[in-house]
Structures are given as C-alpha cells and as structure tokens.
mmCIF file of C-alpha atoms and ligand atoms in Angstrom:
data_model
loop_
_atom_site.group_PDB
_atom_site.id
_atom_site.type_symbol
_atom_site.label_atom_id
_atom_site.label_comp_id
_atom_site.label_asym_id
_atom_site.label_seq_id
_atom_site.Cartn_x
_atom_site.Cartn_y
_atom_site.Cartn_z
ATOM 1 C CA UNK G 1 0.000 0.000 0.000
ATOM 2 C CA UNK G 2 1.506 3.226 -1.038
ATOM 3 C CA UNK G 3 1.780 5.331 2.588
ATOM 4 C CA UNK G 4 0.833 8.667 3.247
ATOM 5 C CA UNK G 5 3.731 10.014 5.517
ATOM 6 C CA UNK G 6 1.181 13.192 6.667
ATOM 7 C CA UNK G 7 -1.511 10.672 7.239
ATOM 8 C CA UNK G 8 -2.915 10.265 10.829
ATOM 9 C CA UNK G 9 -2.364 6.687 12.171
ATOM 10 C CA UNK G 10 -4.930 5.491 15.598
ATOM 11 C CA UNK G 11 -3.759 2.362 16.496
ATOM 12 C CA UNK G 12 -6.898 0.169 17.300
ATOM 13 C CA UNK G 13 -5.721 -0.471 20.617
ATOM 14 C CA UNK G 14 -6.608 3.201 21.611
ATOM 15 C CA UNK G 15 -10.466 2.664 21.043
ATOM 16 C CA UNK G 16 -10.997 -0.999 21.981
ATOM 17 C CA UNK G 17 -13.375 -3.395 20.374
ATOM 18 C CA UNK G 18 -16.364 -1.190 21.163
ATOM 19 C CA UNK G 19 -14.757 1.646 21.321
ATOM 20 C CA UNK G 20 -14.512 0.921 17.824
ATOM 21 C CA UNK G 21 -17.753 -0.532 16.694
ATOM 22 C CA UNK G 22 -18.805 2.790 17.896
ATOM 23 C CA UNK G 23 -16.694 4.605 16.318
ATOM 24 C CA UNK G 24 -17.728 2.940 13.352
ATOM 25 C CA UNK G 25 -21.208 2.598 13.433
ATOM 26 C CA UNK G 26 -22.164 5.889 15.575
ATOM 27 C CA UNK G 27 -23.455 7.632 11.571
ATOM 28 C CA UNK G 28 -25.256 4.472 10.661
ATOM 29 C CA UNK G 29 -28.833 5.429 10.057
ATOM 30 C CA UNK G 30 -31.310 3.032 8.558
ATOM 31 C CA UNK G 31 -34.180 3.780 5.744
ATOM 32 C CA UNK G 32 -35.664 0.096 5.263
ATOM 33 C CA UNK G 33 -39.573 0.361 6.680
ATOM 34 C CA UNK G 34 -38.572 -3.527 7.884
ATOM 35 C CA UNK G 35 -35.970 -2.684 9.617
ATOM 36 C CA UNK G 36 -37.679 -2.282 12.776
ATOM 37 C CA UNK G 37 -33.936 -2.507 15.484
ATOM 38 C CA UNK G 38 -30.841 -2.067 13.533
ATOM 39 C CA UNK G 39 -26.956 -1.626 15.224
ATOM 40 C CA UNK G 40 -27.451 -1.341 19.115
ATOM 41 C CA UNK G 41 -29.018 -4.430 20.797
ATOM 42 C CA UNK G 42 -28.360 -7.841 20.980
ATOM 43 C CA UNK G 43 -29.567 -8.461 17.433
ATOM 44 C CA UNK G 44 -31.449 -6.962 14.830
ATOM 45 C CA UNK G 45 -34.954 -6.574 14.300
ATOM 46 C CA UNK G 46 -36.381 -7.017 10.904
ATOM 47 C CA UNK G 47 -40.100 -6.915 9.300
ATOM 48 C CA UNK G 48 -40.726 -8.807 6.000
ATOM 49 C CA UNK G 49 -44.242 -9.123 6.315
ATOM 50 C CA UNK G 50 -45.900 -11.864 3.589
ATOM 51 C CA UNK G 51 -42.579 -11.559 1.906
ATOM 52 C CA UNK G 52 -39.839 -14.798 1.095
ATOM 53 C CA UNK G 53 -36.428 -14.053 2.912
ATOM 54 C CA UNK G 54 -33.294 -14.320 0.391
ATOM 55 C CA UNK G 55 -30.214 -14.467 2.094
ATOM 56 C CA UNK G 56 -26.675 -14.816 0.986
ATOM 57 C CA UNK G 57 -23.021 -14.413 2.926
ATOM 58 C CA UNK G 58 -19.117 -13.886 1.501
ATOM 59 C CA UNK G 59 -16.037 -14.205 2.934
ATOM 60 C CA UNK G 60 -13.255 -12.347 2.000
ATOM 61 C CA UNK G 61 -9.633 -13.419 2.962
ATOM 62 C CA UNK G 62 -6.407 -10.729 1.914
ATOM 63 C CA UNK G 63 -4.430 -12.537 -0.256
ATOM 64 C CA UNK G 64 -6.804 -14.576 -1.160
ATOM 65 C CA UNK G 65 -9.765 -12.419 -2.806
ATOM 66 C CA UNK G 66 -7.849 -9.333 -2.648
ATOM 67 C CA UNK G 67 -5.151 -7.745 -2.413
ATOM 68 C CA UNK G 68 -4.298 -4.282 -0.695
ATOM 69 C CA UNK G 69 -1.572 -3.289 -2.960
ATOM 70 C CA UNK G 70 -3.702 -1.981 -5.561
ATOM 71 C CA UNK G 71 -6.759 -2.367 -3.763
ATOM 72 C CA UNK G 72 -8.302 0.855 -1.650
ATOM 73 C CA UNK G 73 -9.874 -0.074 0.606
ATOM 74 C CA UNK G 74 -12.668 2.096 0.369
ATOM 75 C CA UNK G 75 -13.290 0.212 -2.739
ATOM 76 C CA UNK G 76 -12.688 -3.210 -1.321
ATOM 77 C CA UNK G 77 -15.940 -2.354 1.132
ATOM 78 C CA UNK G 78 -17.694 -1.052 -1.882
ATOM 79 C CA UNK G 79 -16.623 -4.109 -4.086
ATOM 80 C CA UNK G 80 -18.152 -6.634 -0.735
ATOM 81 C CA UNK G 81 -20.974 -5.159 -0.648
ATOM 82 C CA UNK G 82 -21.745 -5.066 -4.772
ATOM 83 C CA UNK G 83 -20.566 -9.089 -4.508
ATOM 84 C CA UNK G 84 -23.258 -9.675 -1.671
ATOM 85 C CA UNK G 85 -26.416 -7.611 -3.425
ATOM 86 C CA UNK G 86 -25.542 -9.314 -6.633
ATOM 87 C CA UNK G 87 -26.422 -12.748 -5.394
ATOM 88 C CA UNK G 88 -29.658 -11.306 -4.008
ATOM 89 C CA UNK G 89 -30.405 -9.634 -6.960
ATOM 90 C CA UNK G 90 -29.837 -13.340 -8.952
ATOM 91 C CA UNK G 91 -32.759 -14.709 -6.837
ATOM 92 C CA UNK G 92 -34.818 -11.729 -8.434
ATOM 93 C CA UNK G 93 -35.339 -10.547 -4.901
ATOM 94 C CA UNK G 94 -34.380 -6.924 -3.566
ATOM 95 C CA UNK G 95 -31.945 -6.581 -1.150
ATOM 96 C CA UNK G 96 -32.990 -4.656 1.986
ATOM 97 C CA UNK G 97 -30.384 -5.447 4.644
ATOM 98 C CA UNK G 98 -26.866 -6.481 5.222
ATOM 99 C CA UNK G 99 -24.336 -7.315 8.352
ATOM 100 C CA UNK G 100 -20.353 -6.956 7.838
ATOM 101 C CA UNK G 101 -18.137 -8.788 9.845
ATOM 102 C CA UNK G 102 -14.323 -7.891 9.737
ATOM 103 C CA UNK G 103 -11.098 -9.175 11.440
ATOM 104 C CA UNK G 104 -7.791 -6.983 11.350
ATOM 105 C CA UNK G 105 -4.735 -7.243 12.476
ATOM 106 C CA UNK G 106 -3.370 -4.011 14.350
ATOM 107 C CA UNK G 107 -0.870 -3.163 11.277
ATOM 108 C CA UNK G 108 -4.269 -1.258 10.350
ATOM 109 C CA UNK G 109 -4.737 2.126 12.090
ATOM 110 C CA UNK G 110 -8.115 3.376 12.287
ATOM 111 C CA UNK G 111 -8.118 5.766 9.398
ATOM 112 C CA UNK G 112 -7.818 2.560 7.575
ATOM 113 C CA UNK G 113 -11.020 0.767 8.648
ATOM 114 C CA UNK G 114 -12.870 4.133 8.541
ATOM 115 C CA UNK G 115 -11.371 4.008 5.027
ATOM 116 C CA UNK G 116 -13.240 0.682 5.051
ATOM 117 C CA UNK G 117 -16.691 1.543 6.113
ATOM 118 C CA UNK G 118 -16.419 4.530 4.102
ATOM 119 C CA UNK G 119 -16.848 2.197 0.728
ATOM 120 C CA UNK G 120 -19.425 -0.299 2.865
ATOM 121 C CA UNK G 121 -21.913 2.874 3.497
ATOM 122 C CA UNK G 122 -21.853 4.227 0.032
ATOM 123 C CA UNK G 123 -22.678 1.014 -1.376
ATOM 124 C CA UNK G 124 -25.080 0.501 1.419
ATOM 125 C CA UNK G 125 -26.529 4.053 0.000
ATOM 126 C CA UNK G 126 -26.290 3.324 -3.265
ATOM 127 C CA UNK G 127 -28.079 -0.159 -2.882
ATOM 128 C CA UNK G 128 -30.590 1.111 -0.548
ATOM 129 C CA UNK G 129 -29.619 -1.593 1.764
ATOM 130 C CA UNK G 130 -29.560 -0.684 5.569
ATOM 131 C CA UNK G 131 -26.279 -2.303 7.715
ATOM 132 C CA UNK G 132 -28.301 -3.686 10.748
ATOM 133 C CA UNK G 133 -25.614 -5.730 12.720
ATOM 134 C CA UNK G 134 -22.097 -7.247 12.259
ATOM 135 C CA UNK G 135 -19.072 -7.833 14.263
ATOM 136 C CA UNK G 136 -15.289 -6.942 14.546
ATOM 137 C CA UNK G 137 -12.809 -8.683 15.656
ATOM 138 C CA UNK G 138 -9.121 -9.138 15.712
ATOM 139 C CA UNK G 139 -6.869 -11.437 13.439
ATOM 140 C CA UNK G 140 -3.109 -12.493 13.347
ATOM 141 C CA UNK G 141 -2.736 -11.677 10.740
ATOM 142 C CA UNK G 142 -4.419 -9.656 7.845
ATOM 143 C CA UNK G 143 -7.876 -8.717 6.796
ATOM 144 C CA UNK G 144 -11.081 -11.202 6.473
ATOM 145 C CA UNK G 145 -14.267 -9.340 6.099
ATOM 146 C CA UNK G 146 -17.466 -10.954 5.752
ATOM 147 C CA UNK G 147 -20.815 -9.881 4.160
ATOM 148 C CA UNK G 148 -24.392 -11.090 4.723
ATOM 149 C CA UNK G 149 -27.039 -9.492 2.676
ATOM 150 C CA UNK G 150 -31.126 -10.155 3.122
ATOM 151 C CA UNK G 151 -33.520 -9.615 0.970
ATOM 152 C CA UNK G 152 -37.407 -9.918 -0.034
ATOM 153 C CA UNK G 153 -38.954 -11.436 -2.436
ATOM 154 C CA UNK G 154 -42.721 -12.726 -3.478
ATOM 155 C CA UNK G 155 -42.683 -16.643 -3.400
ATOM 156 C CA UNK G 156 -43.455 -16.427 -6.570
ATOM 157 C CA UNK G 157 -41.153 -14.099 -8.136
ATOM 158 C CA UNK G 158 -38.148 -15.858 -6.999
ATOM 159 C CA UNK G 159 -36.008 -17.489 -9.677
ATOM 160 C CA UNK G 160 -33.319 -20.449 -8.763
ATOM 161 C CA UNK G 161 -30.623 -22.251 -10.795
ATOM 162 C CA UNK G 162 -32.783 -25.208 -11.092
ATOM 163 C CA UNK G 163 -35.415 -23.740 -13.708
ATOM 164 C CA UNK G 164 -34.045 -23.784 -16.647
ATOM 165 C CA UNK G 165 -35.709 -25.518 -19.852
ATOM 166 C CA UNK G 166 -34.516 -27.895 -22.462
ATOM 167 C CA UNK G 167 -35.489 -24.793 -24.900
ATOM 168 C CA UNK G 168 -34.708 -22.127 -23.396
ATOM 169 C CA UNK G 169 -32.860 -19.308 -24.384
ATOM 170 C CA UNK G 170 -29.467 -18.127 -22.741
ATOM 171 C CA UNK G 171 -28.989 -14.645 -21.549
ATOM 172 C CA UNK G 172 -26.871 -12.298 -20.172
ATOM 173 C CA UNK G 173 -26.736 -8.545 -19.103
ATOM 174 C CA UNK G 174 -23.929 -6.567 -19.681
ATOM 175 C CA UNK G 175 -20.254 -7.454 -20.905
ATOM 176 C CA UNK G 176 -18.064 -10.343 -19.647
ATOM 177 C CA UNK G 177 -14.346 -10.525 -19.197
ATOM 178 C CA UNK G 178 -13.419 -7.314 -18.292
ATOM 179 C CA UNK G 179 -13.324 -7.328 -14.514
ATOM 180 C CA UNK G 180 -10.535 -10.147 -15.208
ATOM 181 C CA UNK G 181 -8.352 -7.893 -17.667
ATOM 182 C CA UNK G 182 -8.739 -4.976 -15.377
ATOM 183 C CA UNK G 183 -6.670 -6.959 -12.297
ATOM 184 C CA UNK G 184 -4.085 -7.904 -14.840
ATOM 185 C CA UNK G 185 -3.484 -4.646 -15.974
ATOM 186 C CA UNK G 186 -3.297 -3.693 -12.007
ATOM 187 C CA UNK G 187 -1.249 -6.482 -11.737
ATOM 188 C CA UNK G 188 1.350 -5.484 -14.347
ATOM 189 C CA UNK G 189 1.564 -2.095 -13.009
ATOM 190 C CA UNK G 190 2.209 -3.131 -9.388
ATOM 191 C CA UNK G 191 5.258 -5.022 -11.175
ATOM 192 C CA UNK G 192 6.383 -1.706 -12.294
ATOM 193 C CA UNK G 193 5.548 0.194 -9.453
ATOM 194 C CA UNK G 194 8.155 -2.453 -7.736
ATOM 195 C CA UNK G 195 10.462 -1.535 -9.906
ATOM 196 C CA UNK G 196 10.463 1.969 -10.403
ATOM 197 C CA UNK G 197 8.165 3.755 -7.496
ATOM 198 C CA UNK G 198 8.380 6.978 -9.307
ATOM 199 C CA UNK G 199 6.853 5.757 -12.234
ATOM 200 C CA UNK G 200 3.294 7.424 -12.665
ATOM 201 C CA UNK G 201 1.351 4.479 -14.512
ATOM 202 C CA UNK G 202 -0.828 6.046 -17.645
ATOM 203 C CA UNK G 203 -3.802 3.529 -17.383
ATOM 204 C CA UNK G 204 -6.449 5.754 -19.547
ATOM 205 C CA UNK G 205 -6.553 2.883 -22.428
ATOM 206 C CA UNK G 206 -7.563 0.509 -19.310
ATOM 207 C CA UNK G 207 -9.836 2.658 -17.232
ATOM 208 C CA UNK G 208 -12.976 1.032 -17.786
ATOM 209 C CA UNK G 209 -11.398 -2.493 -17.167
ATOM 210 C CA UNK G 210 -9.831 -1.184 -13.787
ATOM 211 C CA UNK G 211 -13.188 -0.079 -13.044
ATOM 212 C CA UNK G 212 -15.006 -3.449 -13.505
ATOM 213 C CA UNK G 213 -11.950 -4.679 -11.418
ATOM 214 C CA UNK G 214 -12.177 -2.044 -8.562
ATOM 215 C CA UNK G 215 -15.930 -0.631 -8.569
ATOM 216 C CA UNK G 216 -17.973 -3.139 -10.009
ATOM 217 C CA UNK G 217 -21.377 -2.488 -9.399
ATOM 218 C CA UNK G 218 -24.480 -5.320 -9.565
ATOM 219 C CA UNK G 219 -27.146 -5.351 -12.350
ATOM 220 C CA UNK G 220 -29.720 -3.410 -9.271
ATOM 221 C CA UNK G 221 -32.103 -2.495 -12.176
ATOM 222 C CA UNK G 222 -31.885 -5.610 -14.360
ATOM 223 C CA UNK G 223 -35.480 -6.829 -11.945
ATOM 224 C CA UNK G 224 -36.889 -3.938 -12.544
ATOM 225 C CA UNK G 225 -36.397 -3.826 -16.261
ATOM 226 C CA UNK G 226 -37.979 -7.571 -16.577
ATOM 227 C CA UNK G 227 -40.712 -7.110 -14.150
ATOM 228 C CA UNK G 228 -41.809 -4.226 -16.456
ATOM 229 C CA UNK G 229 -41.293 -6.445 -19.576
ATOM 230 C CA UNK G 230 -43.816 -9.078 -17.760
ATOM 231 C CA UNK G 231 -40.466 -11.896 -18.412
ATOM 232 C CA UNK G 232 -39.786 -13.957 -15.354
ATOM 233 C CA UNK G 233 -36.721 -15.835 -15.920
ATOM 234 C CA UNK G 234 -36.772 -19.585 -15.859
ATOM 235 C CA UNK G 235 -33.335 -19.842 -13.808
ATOM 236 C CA UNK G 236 -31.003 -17.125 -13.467
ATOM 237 C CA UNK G 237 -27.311 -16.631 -11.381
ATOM 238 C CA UNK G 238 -25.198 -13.508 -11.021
ATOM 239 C CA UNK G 239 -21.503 -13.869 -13.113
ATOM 240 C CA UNK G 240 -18.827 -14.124 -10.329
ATOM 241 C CA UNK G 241 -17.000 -17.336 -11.265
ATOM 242 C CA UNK G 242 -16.981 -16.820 -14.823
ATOM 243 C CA UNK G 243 -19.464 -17.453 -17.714
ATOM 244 C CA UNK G 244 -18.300 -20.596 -18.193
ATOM 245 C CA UNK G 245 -18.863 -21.499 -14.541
ATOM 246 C CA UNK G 246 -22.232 -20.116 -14.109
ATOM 247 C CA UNK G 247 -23.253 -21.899 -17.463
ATOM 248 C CA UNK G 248 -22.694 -25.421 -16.055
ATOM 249 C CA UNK G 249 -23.860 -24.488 -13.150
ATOM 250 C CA UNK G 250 -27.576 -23.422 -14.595
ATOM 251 C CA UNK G 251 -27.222 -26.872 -16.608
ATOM 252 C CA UNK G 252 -26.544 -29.270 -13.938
ATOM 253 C CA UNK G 253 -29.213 -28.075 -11.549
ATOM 254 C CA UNK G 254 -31.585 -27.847 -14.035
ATOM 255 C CA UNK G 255 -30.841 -30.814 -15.890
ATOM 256 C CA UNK G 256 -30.237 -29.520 -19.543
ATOM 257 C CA UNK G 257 -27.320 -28.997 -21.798
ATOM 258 C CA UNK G 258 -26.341 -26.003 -23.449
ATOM 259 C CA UNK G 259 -24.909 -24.372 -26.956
ATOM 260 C CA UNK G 260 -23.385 -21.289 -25.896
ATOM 261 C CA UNK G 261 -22.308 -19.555 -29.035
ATOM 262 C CA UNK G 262 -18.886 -17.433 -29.581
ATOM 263 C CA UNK G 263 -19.487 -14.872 -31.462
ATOM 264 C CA UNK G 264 -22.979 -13.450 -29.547
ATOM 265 C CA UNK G 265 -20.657 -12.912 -26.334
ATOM 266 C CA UNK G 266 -20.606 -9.647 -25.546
ATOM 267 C CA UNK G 267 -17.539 -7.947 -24.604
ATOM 268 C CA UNK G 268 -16.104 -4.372 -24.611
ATOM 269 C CA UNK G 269 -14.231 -3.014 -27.459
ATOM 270 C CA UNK G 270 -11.575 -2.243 -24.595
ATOM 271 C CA UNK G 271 -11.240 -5.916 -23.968
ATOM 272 C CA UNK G 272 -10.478 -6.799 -27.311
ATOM 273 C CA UNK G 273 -7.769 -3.980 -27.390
ATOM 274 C CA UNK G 274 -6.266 -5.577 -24.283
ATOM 275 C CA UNK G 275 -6.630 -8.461 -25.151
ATOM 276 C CA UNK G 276 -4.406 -8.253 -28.130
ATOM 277 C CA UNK G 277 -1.828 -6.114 -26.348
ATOM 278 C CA UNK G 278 -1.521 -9.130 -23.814
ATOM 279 C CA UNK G 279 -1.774 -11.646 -26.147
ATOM 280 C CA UNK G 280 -4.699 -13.200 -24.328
ATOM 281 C CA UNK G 281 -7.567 -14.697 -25.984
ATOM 282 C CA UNK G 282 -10.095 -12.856 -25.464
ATOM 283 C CA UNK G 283 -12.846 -15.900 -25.480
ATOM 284 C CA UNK G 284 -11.097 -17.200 -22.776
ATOM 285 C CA UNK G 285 -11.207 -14.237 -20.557
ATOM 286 C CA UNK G 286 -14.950 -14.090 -21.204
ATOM 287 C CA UNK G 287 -15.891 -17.013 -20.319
ATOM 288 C CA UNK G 288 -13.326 -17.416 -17.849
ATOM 289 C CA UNK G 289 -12.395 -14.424 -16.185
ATOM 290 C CA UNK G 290 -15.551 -13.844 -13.369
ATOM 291 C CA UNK G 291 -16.287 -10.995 -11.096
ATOM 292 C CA UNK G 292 -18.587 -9.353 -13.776
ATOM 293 C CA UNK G 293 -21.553 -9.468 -11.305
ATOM 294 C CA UNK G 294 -23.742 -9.265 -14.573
ATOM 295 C CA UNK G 295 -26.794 -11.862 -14.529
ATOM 296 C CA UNK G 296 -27.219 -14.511 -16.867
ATOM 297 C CA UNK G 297 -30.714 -16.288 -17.216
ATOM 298 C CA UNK G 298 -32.579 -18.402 -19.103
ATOM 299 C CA UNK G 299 -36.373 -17.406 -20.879
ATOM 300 C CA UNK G 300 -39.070 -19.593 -22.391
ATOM 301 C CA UNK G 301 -38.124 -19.286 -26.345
ATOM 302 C CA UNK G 302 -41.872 -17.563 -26.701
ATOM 303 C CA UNK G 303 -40.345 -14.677 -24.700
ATOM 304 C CA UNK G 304 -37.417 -13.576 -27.234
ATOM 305 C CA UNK G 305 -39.825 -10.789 -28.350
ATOM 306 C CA UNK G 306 -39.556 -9.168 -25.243
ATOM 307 C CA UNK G 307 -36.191 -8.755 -24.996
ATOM 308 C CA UNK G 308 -34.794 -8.744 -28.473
ATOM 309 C CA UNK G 309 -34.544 -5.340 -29.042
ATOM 310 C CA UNK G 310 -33.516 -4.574 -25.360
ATOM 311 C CA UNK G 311 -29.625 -3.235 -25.298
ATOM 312 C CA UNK G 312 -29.549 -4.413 -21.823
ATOM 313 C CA UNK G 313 -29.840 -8.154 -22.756
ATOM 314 C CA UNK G 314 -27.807 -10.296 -25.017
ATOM 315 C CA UNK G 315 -28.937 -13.785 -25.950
ATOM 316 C CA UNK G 316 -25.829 -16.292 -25.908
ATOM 317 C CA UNK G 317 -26.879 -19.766 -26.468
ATOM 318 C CA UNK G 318 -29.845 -22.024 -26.193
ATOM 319 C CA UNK G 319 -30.548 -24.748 -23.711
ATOM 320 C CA UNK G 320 -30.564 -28.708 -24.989
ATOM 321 C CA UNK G 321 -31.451 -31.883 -23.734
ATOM 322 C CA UNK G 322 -29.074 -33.347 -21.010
ATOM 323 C CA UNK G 323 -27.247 -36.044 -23.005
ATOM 324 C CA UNK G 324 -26.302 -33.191 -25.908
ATOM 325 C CA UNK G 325 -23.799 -31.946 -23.230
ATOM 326 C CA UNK G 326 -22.483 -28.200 -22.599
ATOM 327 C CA UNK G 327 -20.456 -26.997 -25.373
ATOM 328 C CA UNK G 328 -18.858 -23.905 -26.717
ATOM 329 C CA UNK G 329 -19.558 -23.050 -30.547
ATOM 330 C CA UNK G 330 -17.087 -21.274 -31.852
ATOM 331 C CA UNK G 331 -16.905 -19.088 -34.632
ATOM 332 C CA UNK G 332 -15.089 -21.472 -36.696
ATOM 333 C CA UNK G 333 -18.027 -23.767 -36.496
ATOM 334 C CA UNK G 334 -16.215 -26.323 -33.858
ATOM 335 C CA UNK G 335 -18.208 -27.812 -30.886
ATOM 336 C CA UNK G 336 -15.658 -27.444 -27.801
ATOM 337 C CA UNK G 337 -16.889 -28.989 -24.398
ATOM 338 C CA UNK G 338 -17.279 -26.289 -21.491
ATOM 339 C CA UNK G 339 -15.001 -26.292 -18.352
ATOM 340 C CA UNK G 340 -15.353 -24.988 -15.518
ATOM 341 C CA UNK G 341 -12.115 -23.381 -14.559
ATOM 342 C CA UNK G 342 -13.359 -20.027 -13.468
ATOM 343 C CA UNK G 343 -11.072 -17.825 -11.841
ATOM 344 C CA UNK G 344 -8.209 -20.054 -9.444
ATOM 345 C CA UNK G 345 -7.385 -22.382 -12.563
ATOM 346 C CA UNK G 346 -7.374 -19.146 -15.569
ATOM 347 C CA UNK G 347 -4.116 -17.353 -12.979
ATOM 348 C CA UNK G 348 -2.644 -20.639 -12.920
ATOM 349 C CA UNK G 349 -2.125 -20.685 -16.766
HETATM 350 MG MG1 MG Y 401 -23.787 -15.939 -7.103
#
C-alpha cells in the first residue's frame, strides 16, 4: 500500500473493540420500513411481512480475494458489498439489509477501517440496503471481512438455478471478461511500481477495465427492467466465477445442456484492445475471467420478443437436452466442451 507520511495513524488499541464498533457505526442510520432494530441491541430486528427471505453471505480473505496493494480499501468495502447484493439480486429478490463482519490485524490504524466503512456505506446508499448488525474482531494476521445481505422477495417471483428448460434461451446482461483484464493490468503495473516507485502508470486505455476490477457495481435495475417487460426468468445466477462457470452451473441443476455460441458474447471493445496487447484470448477471458456481477438467465423461447430489441440483454446460447452436453460453438463452427475453470485455474495458466 503506497503510505501517506502526513496521514494520521490510531492504532486500534486506543479505542478498543467497542470503542470501535462505535466509532464505526455511531453515523449508521437506517431507511428500510422492515428494519424495525438495527446496530445497538443484541440483534437486529427485521419486518418482512408476507414476503420470502433471500439471504446470501461472503467471505473475503487478503491474499486470497484481494489484495491491498492496488486495492483501496474504500473500494474493497464497496466491491463486498456489490458481490453480496448481486447474489440477491440473482434470486430476483431486492436486497434490503446487510451485516459486515471484519477481522484486522493491528498493522491497520483506524483511518484505515474508517477508510473501510467509508466504501461499505456508500454502497449501502447506493443499494438502498440498511447495515443492521455485524461484528469486529481481531486477526493475526491480515484482513477477512465478511458480508451477509437479506432480501425480499414474493414466493413467486423468486427465480433459482434449477429452472431452466430444455429450450430455453441463454442470456446475459452486460459485458463479460473485463473485470478479469482490469486486475491484470493492475497487476502489471504493481510489477512496475516495484520496480520503479516513481513511475506514474498512464492507465487511460484501461480505465474502464480497472473499473469493472475495482468498482464493479451489480445489475440493481436488471429486476426492474424484466418485471416491467412481464419476463420472469426460468433460472437465473449472477456472473462471479466466470461465464463458463455459471453456465454449467444453470445446466446441472436444471438438468439440460447447453450451446453457448462465440461470437454473440458480448464484450467491450476495450477488452479486445487488451486483449491483443496481452496476447490473451479474449474468449477465454470471457468465459473465464468472473467478477462481472452481470446476470445470466434463461427465458421460455416464446419470450425472445420481449427482450430482443432490449440493449440491456444479449442472448448467448440455447438450452438442450441433457445427453447433448455443454459446449462452446465457436466461430469457426467447432463444438468445444465447457469447463469450468473459473477464476483459481485461468491465474494458474
Ligand atoms: Mg452468485
């Protein structure tokens, strides 16, 4: 992390654990009508009337899921957050409420966790989701921070991996891939900040990757937009893992195959730039790459005139019988079986 020699340094030791959660908290104001107790008793209170309850939880490990060298950490709370809302958001429920959970170890002053929260309330803001409870503790070592988001849905509203039909067409919001190219661009620069400290990188050609990699924000009006369409997805998932991933996924828990097709992958004109600069294939980031929190579903084929003309939606593939398998179609015509490798196994490469 690059250090700020004028910048004031609390060691957490001076506040103590509530001391802290105080200091942390004290602002936190909630706007949820169910949110009948938030921070300040023994638990949390919440309302959800005739409503289903989504929930959903991440854990983030440093070094693991991120890394502080070219990580803020204002965005790193505003990045948990976004992860946690997207899930809720892929059960076409709304989030209302969330609980963070964070261990540090004292090499982080206080600035840094208000740093932290900072990123965790303007998501919380931005999300309309109101932080009702949480804890934080100490660790030997590092930073783990974990996220639960709630939500509500109507029973019947809610859409699950398990839906999909032998049919059915495959789509997804969005682009795909970029999140990926953005953290190897950040990776390669933190290689040359090693280096050479005083060297300023220039990373206008890459700024909208970096900002899938560092502010990625889920698809919050993507239920909206098919609720007022009158389209209820058969099965639907948010893209963390990768495309690929998610894909298989959808097919084994619903019990279909799938022809995802090449060339209707959407992808930014950045990416392919980057792409070719890194000498990457750029298929292989898209399906691979993950952490595009954009949501891919699957519609009955009658529904295609609702969203065909809708920029917001791009179909990919179709749905098969089981025994057809998953496959790839490239543009070259050849059927290529789909692996899961998702993000771990794509750095390994
Ligand atoms: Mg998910």
């Amino acid at each position: 992390m690059i250090e700020d020699k004028n910048q004031q340094r609390t060691s957490l030791g001076n506040l103590g654990e509530f001391g802290l959660i105080e200091h942390l908290t004290h602002d936190i104001t909630t706007a949820q009508p169910g949110t009948l107790k938030g921070i300040g008793d023994d638990g949390a209170v919440l309302d959800f009337k005739d409503k289903k309850i989504v929930v959903s939880t991440d854990l983030l490990v440093e070094g693991v899921h991120f890394d502080l060298a070219y990580m803020p950490l204002k965005h790193l709370g505003y990045k948990a957050v976004v992860v946690n809302v997207s899930d809720i958001y892929a059960m076409n429920a709304k989030p209302t409420q969330i609980t963070v959970s964070i261990a540090v170890s004292n090499r982080f002053p206080v600035e840094a966790l208000d740093e932290l929260y900072d990123g965790i309330k303007l998501a919380a803001k931005s999300y309309g989701v109101d932080i009702v409870g949480g804890d934080t503790t100490s660790s030997q070592k590092g930073m783990i921070l974990s996220i639960t988001a709630l939500g509500e849905a109507n029973a019947e509203d809610i859409t699950y991996r398990s839906g999909a039909g032998e049919t059915d067409l495959l789509v997804v919001t969005g682009d795909v891939g970029a999140a990926y190219m953005g953290l190897k661009v950040l990776e390669r620069e933190k290689e040359v900040f090693v280096v050479n400290p005083q060297n300023q990188p220039d990373l206008d050609a890459y700024s909208y990757l970096i900002e899938r990699q560092l502010k990625p924000e889920a698809r919050q009006d993507i239920n909206g937009i098919l609720k007022a369409l009158e389209l209820k997805p058969t099965a639907m998932i948010d893209v963390s893992d990768g495309l690929s991933s998610e894909i298989i996924h959808l097919c084994r828990q619903s019990g279909v195959g799938c022809n995802l097709y090449e060339e209707k992958i959407p992808v930014d004109p950045q990416l392919i730039n980057v792409c070719e600069e890194f000498n990457i294939d750029i298929t292989t980031v898209a399906i691979n790459g993950g952490e595009d929190y954009e949501l891919l579903f699957t519609i009955a084929m009658e529904d295609f005139e609702k969203i065909k003309a809708n920029p917001n939606f791009t179909v990919i593939g179709h749905m098969t019988q089981e025994s057809e398998g998953i496959h790839l179609i490239t543009r070259a015509n050849t059927k290529i079986p789909l692996k899961a490798r998702g993000w771990n196994a794509l750095q390994e490469e």
